[in-house]
C-alpha atoms as one frame of an Amber mdcrd trajectory, in Angstrom:
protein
 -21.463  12.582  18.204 -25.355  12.523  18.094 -27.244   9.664  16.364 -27.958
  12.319  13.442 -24.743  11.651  12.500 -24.832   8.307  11.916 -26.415   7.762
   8.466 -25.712   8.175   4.602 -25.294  12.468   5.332 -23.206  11.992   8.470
 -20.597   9.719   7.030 -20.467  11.750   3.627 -19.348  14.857   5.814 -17.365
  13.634   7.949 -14.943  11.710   5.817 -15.098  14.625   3.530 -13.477  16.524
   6.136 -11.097  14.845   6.729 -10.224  14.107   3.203 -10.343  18.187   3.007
  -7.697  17.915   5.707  -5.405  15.231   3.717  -5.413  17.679   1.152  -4.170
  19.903   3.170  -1.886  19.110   5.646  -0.188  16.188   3.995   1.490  18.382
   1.118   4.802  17.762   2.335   4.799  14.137   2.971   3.031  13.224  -0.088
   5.794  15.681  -2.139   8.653  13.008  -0.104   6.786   9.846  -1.011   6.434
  11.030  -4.548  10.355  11.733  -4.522  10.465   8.070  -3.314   8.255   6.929
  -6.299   9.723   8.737  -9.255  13.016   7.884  -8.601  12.230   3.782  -8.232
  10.884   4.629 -11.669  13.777   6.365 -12.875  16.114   3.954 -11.736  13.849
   0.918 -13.235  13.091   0.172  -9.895   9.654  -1.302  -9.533   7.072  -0.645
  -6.433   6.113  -3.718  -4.153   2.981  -2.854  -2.925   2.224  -4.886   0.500
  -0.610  -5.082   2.853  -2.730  -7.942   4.839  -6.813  -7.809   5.551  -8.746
  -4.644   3.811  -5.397  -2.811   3.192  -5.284  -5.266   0.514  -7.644  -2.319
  -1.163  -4.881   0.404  -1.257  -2.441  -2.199  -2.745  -4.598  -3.235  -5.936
  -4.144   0.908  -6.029  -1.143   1.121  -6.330  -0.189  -2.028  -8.802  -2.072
  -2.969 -11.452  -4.693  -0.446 -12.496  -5.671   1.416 -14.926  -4.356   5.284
 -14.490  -1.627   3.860 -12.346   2.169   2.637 -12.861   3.047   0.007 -14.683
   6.514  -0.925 -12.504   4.174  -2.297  -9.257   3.899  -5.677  -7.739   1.762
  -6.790  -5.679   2.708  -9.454  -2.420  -0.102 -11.047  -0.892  -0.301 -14.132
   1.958  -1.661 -16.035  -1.068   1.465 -16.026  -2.982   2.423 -18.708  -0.697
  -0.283 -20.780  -2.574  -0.087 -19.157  -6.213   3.389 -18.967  -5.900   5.056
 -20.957  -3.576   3.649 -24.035  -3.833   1.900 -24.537  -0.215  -1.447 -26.224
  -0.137  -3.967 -23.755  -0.326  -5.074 -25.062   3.562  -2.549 -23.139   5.114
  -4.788 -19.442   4.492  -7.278 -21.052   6.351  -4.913 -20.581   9.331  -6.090
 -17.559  11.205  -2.819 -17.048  12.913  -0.732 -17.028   9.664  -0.260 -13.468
  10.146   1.494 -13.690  13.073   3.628 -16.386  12.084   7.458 -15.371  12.362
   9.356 -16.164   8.797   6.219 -15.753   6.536   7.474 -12.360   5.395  10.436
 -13.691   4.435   9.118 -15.863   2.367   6.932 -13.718   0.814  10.167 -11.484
  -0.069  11.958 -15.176  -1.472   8.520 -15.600  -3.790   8.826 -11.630  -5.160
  12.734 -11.534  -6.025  12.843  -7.914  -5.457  15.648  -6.336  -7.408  17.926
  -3.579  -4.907  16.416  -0.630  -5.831  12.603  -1.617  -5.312  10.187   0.847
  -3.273   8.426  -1.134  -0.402   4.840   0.367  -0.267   3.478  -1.119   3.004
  -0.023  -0.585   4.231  -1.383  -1.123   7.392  -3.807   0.793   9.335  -2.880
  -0.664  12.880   0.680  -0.671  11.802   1.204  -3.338  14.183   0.458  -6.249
  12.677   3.966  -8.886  13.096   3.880  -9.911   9.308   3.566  -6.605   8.245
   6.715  -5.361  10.743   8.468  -8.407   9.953   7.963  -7.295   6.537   9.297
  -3.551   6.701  12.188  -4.951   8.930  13.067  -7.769   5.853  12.505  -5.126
   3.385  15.068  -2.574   5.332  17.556  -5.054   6.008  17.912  -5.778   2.267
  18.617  -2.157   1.514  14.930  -0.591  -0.004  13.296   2.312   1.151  10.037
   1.988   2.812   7.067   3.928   2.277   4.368   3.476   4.517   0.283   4.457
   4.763  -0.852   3.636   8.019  -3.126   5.476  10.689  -0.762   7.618  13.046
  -3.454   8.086  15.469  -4.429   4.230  15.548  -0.893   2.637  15.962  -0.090
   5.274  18.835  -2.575   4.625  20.567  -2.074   0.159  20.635   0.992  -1.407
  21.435   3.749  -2.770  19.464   2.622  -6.475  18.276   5.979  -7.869  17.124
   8.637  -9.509  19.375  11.009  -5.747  17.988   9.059  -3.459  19.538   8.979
  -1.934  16.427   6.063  -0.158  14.411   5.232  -0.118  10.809   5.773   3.860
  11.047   9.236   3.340  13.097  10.739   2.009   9.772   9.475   3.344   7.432
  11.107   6.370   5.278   8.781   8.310   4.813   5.065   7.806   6.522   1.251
   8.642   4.788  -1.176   9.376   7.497  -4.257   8.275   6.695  -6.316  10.176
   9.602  -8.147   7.307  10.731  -9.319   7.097  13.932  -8.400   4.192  16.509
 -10.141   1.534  14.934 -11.166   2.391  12.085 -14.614   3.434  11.932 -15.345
   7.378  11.671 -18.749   7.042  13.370 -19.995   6.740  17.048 -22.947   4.877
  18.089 -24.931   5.678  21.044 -23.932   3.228  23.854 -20.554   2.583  22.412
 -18.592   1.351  19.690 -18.735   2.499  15.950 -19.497   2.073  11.849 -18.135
   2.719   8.470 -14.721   2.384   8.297 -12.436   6.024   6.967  -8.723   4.276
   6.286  -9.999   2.742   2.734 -11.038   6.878   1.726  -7.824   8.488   2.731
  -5.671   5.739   1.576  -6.489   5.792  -1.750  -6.568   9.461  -1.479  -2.993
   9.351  -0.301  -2.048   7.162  -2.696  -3.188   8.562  -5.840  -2.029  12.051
  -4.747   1.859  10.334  -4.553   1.367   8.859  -7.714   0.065  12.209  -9.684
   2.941  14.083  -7.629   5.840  11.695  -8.992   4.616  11.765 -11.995   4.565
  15.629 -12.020   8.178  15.046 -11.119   8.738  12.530 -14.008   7.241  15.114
 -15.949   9.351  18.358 -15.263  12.467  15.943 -15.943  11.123  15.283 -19.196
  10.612  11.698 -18.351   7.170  10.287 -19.425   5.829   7.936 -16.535   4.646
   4.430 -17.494   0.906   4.691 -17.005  -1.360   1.656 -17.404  -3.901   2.396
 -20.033  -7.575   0.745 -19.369  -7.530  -2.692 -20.570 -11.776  -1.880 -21.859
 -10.118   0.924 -24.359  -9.398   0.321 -27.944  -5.708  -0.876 -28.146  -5.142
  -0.775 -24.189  -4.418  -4.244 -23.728  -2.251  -4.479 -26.457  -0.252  -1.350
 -25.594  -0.179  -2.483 -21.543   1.713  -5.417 -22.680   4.174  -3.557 -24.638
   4.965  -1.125 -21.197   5.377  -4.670 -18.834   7.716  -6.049 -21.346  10.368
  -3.583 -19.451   9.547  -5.382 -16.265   9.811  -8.869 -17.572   9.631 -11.705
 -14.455   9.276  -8.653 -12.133   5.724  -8.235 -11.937   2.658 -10.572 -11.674
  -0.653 -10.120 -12.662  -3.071 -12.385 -11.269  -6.996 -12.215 -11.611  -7.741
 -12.353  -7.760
């Protein structure tokens, strides 16, 4: 890649590519993960949205927002603070992550009911709390669906004592194109800028969400659809929707 292409022009084409590309050639995987969705919906199932570092992005997409489903829950490494009553010292432990059991806890904090979706998001895919995660969530019965970069977590190796990938257990997998870490754009001499997996995995997620709730649709089931909180009776009417999902789902400013 020449240096032209690093700058404002270069990044805006390339990443449109590939989100041109998403479009594309992740029909059929999107049309599975939506299955996935609508029928945790259906079945008052409610989506627990999971991810660690900047993949925390794609999970305040899924649960939460205005546009998207009501039945989502978000677990972060800070519900062991907001939640679980640990001193709020232990985040400042930069090897959390990796610590064996914290998934668990995590799952112990949510109270997922049986027929949950996991929605796990990881670029690497390799990250141990994230595995350990998956690997809780499977043993306990839930389908996983994962976004995660194919190309990245091929190309490292496995992180967690299993041997086991984010993408080796999941159900169905969301590729978000990225490269091998990360960033879309080579500099001269090495290394790269501007990171792609935060594009395409918002991409892939909203395209699950409008596709399930196409299906929801054609079943002549109305999805539960957060209404902007900024919009004459939205707030009011958002509250009405979560009453459904009493002591299931948390809503925290941060």
């Amino acid at each position: 890649m020449s240096v032209e292409n690093v700058s404002a022009e270069g990044f805006a084409r390339e990443s449109l590519a590939v989100l041109r590309h998403i479009a594309e050639s992740a029909r059929g995987d999107v049309a599975r993960a939506a299955e996935l969705i609508a029928h945790c919906v259906r079945t008052d199932g409610v989506l627990q949205a999971f991810g660690t570092g900047h993949s925390q992005a794609m999970v305040l997409e899924v649960a939460g927002r205005a546009g998207g489903l009501v039945p989502t829950n978000r677990l972060s490494i800070a519900d062991l603070v907001l939640y679980g009553g640990d001193d709020p010292s232990v985040l400042d432990d930069p090897l959390l992550e990796r610590r064996a059991g914290v998934a668990a806890r995590l799952y112990a904090l949510a109270a997922p009911h049986r027929e949950d979706l996991f929605v796990i998001i990881s670029n690497s895919g390799v990250n141990n709390v994230i595995v350990e995660m998956a690997l809780h969530a499977k043993q306990q019965g839930h389908k996983i669906l994962a976004v995660t970069s194919l190309g990245h977590t091929r190309a490292v190796p496995a992180g967690h004592p299993s041997g086991k990938k984010l993408a080796d257990l999941a159900d169905v997998v969301l590729d978000n194109a990225a490269p091998r870490g990360d960033a879309l754009l080579e500099l001269p001499g090495g290394g790269a800028v501007c990171a792609l997996s935060t594009l395409t995995g918002v991409m892939l997620v909203q395209m699950a969400v409008a596709e399930a709730s196409a299906q929801l649709l054609a079943a002549g089931e109305r999805p539960p659809v957060y209404v902007s909180a900024n919009v004459p009776g939205g707030f009011e009417g958002n509250r009405e929707l979560e009453k459904r999902y009493a002591g299931r789902i948390r809503r925290t400013a941060s």
